[in-house]
Amino acid sequence: MDTTKSNLCIIPARGGSKRIPGKNIKKFLGKPIIAYSVEAAMNSKMFSEIMVSTDDDEIGEIAKKYGASVPFMRSPKNSDDFATTMDVLAEVTESYQKIGKTFENICCIYATSPFVNSEILITTYHIFKEKEFDSLFPVIRYSFPIQRSLKMKNNKVEFNYPQYADKRSQDLDASFHDAGQFYWIKNNVVTTKSSIVTKNTGAYEISELHGQDIDNEMDWKLAELKYELLQSTR
């Protein structure tokens, strides 16, 4: 049986970004940034449906132009600054259930994730399935041990973790952060409105070059530079 037919891709993309106006459809190297997420999902051939959850008509039209569906608009309740990713995923799966559609697995790909490609979606899906994780997402290693991090008070520095002040950095465990790109999640985790991170969540490490938080214009420029560098080395 082709289990990929039980996979739904959800791309959350609300309007009204304040830090970068029109962020989800802003041109990234000449193409709306959301198009990269849609095309990665399509090229992976891992999904029976690829949909965009949005409250914005323009975003919806652009998403459809690149091949995604927008079967229903996002509710005002889940379109404000306080709605979580899980709130959005739960709303989408509930809306599909009302029209008689259910899926085994969900892949949430953020609209501003140009580094996501079909290869990483396929690779992580197989790990997700083989390890029987509740969820799985890419992570990036901190370049310096956070156990040796500092805080500032009155222009003076203090260790956040004084117990590690004399430890060699190579003797400390590595720490990671969410790359903020995509999540594979079992549908039953979404329908129970649990956290994305459970006691059975897996991770897939990627390099700093393959990810970039995009919260301001400088981040945007850095992301474009990284993307161009990666393309030139392929």
Short mmCIF file of C-alpha atoms in Angstrom, two decimals:
data_model
loop_
_atom_site.label_atom_id
_atom_site.label_comp_id
_atom_site.label_asym_id
_atom_site.label_seq_id
_atom_site.Cartn_x
_atom_site.Cartn_y
_atom_site.Cartn_z
CA MET A 1 0.00 0.00 0.00
CA ASP A 2 1.25 3.49 -0.85
CA THR A 3 1.34 5.09 2.61
CA THR A 4 2.26 8.49 1.17
CA LYS A 5 -1.41 8.80 0.18
CA SER A 6 -2.17 9.17 3.89
CA ASN A 7 -0.03 12.30 4.20
CA LEU A 8 -1.36 15.85 4.30
CA CYS A 9 0.93 18.86 3.87
CA ILE A 10 -0.23 22.00 5.66
CA ILE A 11 1.52 25.31 4.94
CA PRO A 12 0.43 27.98 7.46
CA ALA A 13 0.56 31.46 5.92
CA ARG A 14 -1.50 34.14 7.57
CA GLY A 15 -1.49 37.74 6.42
CA GLY A 16 -0.58 40.77 8.51
CA SER A 17 3.12 40.24 9.24
CA LYS A 18 4.38 43.27 11.14
CA ARG A 19 8.18 42.91 11.10
CA ILE A 20 8.37 42.10 7.38
CA PRO A 21 5.22 43.35 5.58
CA GLY A 22 3.78 40.72 3.24
CA LYS A 23 6.40 38.27 4.49
CA ASN A 24 4.78 35.05 3.25
CA ILE A 25 4.56 36.24 -0.36
CA LYS A 26 7.53 38.62 -0.47
CA LYS A 27 9.86 37.89 -3.39
CA PHE A 28 12.79 35.70 -2.36
CA LEU A 29 15.34 35.81 -5.19
CA GLY A 30 12.57 36.69 -7.61
CA LYS A 31 9.86 34.26 -6.50
CA PRO A 32 7.26 34.49 -3.69
CA ILE A 33 8.85 32.78 -0.72
CA ILE A 34 5.81 30.56 -0.12
CA ALA A 35 6.37 29.03 -3.57
CA TYR A 36 9.51 27.26 -2.32
CA SER A 37 7.53 25.39 0.35
CA VAL A 38 4.76 24.45 -2.08
CA GLU A 39 7.20 23.23 -4.72
CA ALA A 40 9.27 21.23 -2.20
CA ALA A 41 6.12 19.41 -1.10
CA MET A 42 4.98 18.80 -4.67
CA ASN A 43 8.38 17.55 -5.85
CA SER A 44 8.62 15.11 -2.95
CA LYS A 45 5.48 13.28 -4.15
CA MET A 46 4.84 12.42 -0.50
CA PHE A 47 1.38 13.94 -0.15
CA SER A 48 -2.15 13.20 -1.23
CA GLU A 49 -2.95 16.86 -0.63
CA ILE A 50 -0.94 20.07 -0.21
CA MET A 51 -2.94 22.90 1.31
CA VAL A 52 -2.27 26.42 2.53
CA SER A 53 -4.00 27.65 5.67
CA THR A 54 -4.46 31.40 5.31
CA ASP A 55 -6.79 34.25 6.15
CA ASP A 56 -5.54 36.33 3.22
CA ASP A 57 -7.02 36.17 -0.30
CA GLU A 58 -3.83 37.30 -2.03
CA ILE A 59 -1.76 34.64 -0.28
CA GLY A 60 -4.38 32.08 -1.25
CA GLU A 61 -4.27 33.07 -4.92
CA ILE A 62 -0.48 32.92 -5.08
CA ALA A 63 -0.46 29.54 -3.30
CA LYS A 64 -2.92 28.14 -5.84
CA LYS A 65 -0.85 29.54 -8.72
CA TYR A 66 2.07 27.37 -7.57
CA GLY A 67 -0.02 24.24 -7.11
CA ALA A 68 -1.39 24.22 -3.56
CA SER A 69 -5.06 24.06 -2.63
CA VAL A 70 -6.93 26.44 -0.34
CA PRO A 71 -10.09 24.45 0.43
CA PHE A 72 -11.10 26.71 3.31
CA MET A 73 -9.91 29.94 4.87
CA ARG A 74 -8.44 30.17 8.34
CA SER A 75 -10.75 31.39 11.09
CA PRO A 76 -10.22 34.82 12.69
CA LYS A 77 -9.65 33.01 16.00
CA ASN A 78 -6.52 31.34 14.62
CA SER A 79 -5.29 34.33 12.63
CA ASP A 80 -4.04 36.52 15.44
CA ASP A 81 -0.60 36.78 17.05
CA PHE A 82 -1.50 34.32 19.80
CA ALA A 83 -2.57 31.31 17.72
CA THR A 84 -0.05 28.47 17.89
CA THR A 85 1.03 26.17 15.08
CA MET A 86 -0.85 23.33 16.77
CA ASP A 87 -4.02 25.47 16.89
CA VAL A 88 -3.78 25.92 13.12
CA LEU A 89 -3.07 22.25 12.42
CA ALA A 90 -5.96 21.14 14.62
CA GLU A 91 -8.34 23.52 12.86
CA VAL A 92 -7.30 22.23 9.44
CA THR A 93 -7.63 18.54 10.35
CA GLU A 94 -11.04 19.18 11.95
CA SER A 95 -12.19 20.99 8.80
CA TYR A 96 -11.13 18.03 6.67
CA GLN A 97 -12.91 15.61 8.99
CA LYS A 98 -16.13 17.55 8.47
CA ILE A 99 -15.96 16.82 4.74
CA GLY A 100 -15.03 13.17 5.30
CA LYS A 101 -11.27 13.34 4.80
CA THR A 102 -8.74 11.96 7.27
CA PHE A 103 -4.98 11.52 7.06
CA GLU A 104 -2.49 9.38 8.93
CA ASN A 105 0.34 11.91 9.00
CA ILE A 106 0.66 15.67 8.79
CA CYS A 107 3.66 17.63 7.54
CA CYS A 108 3.58 21.29 8.49
CA ILE A 109 5.97 23.33 6.35
CA TYR A 110 6.31 27.00 7.20
CA ALA A 111 5.76 29.42 4.32
CA THR A 112 9.15 31.07 4.85
CA SER A 113 11.28 27.91 4.49
CA PRO A 114 13.14 28.17 1.18
CA PHE A 115 15.83 25.74 2.37
CA VAL A 116 13.35 22.87 2.57
CA ASN A 117 13.54 20.63 -0.49
CA SER A 118 12.05 17.34 -1.61
CA GLU A 119 15.13 15.36 -0.57
CA ILE A 120 14.99 16.34 3.10
CA LEU A 121 11.22 15.76 3.20
CA ILE A 122 11.66 12.23 1.85
CA THR A 123 14.62 11.43 4.12
CA THR A 124 12.95 12.67 7.29
CA TYR A 125 9.65 10.98 6.44
CA HIS A 126 11.34 7.58 6.28
CA ILE A 127 13.08 8.18 9.62
CA PHE A 128 9.79 9.35 11.12
CA LYS A 129 8.04 6.18 9.95
CA GLU A 130 10.81 3.68 10.68
CA LYS A 131 11.40 4.96 14.22
CA GLU A 132 7.65 5.28 14.86
CA PHE A 133 8.05 8.79 16.26
CA ASP A 134 5.07 10.91 17.26
CA SER A 135 6.76 13.82 15.50
CA LEU A 136 10.07 14.76 13.94
CA PHE A 137 11.66 18.03 12.86
CA PRO A 138 15.04 19.45 11.78
CA VAL A 139 17.35 20.99 14.38
CA ILE A 140 20.51 23.10 14.24
CA ARG A 141 23.40 22.70 16.66
CA TYR A 142 24.40 25.77 18.68
CA SER A 143 27.86 26.79 17.53
CA PHE A 144 29.02 27.39 21.14
CA PRO A 145 27.89 25.48 24.26
CA ILE A 146 24.94 27.25 25.87
CA GLN A 147 26.20 25.98 29.24
CA ARG A 148 28.92 28.65 28.91
CA SER A 149 26.47 31.42 27.99
CA LEU A 150 26.55 34.80 29.71
CA LYS A 151 24.01 37.36 30.87
CA MET A 152 24.51 41.07 31.47
CA LYS A 153 23.46 43.09 34.51
CA ASN A 154 24.46 46.73 34.90
CA ASN A 155 27.04 46.31 32.12
CA LYS A 156 28.66 43.39 33.96
CA VAL A 157 28.63 39.79 32.79
CA GLU A 158 27.63 36.72 34.77
CA PHE A 159 27.50 33.08 33.78
CA ASN A 160 24.00 31.72 33.28
CA TYR A 161 25.28 28.36 34.52
CA PRO A 162 28.16 29.02 36.96
CA GLN A 163 28.62 25.30 37.56
CA TYR A 164 30.04 24.99 34.03
CA ALA A 165 32.32 28.07 34.17
CA ASP A 166 35.51 26.00 34.41
CA LYS A 167 34.46 23.22 32.06
CA ARG A 168 36.11 22.88 28.67
CA SER A 169 33.62 23.50 25.88
CA GLN A 170 34.52 20.16 24.25
CA ASP A 171 33.50 18.35 27.44
CA LEU A 172 29.97 19.75 27.41
CA ASP A 173 26.99 18.15 25.69
CA ALA A 174 25.93 19.73 22.41
CA SER A 175 22.68 21.70 22.39
CA PHE A 176 20.29 22.20 19.52
CA HIS A 177 17.42 24.47 18.53
CA ASP A 178 14.41 23.97 16.31
CA ALA A 179 15.29 24.99 12.75
CA GLY A 180 11.77 26.39 12.36
CA GLN A 181 11.20 24.80 8.94
CA PHE A 182 8.84 21.83 9.07
CA TYR A 183 7.35 19.13 11.31
CA TRP A 184 6.21 15.60 10.59
CA ILE A 185 3.43 14.77 13.06
CA LYS A 186 1.09 11.83 13.49
CA ASN A 187 -2.49 12.88 12.94
CA ASN A 188 -3.58 11.52 16.33
CA VAL A 189 -1.13 13.89 18.05
CA VAL A 190 -2.76 16.79 16.23
CA THR A 191 -6.35 15.71 16.89
CA THR A 192 -5.68 15.38 20.61
CA LYS A 193 -4.16 18.89 20.49
CA SER A 194 -1.05 17.66 22.22
CA SER A 195 2.28 19.47 21.97
CA ILE A 196 4.36 19.02 18.81
CA VAL A 197 7.19 17.88 21.09
CA THR A 198 6.27 14.72 22.99
CA LYS A 199 8.37 12.14 24.84
CA ASN A 200 8.63 10.33 21.50
CA THR A 201 9.80 13.15 19.22
CA GLY A 202 12.72 12.69 16.85
CA ALA A 203 15.15 15.20 15.40
CA TYR A 204 17.17 15.48 12.21
CA GLU A 205 20.29 17.64 12.38
CA ILE A 206 21.00 20.14 9.63
CA SER A 207 23.85 22.64 9.34
CA GLU A 208 23.66 26.38 9.98
CA LEU A 209 24.09 26.88 6.26
CA HIS A 210 20.86 24.99 5.58
CA GLY A 211 18.67 27.13 7.82
CA GLN A 212 17.98 30.74 8.74
CA ASP A 213 15.42 32.40 10.99
CA ILE A 214 13.78 35.16 8.98
CA ASP A 215 12.46 37.78 11.38
CA ASN A 216 13.78 41.01 9.86
CA GLU A 217 15.27 42.42 6.65
CA MET A 218 18.83 41.47 7.60
CA ASP A 219 17.73 37.87 8.18
CA TRP A 220 16.10 37.95 4.76
CA LYS A 221 19.32 39.05 3.06
CA LEU A 222 21.34 36.42 4.93
CA ALA A 223 18.87 33.73 3.86
CA GLU A 224 19.20 34.77 0.22
CA LEU A 225 23.00 34.70 0.44
CA LYS A 226 22.98 31.24 2.02
CA TYR A 227 20.51 29.96 -0.56
CA GLU A 228 22.60 31.25 -3.46
CA LEU A 229 25.75 29.72 -1.94
CA LEU A 230 24.05 26.33 -1.63
CA GLN A 231 22.79 26.49 -5.20
CA SER A 232 26.28 27.32 -6.48
CA THR A 233 27.77 24.24 -4.80
CA ARG A 234 25.17 21.71 -5.97
#
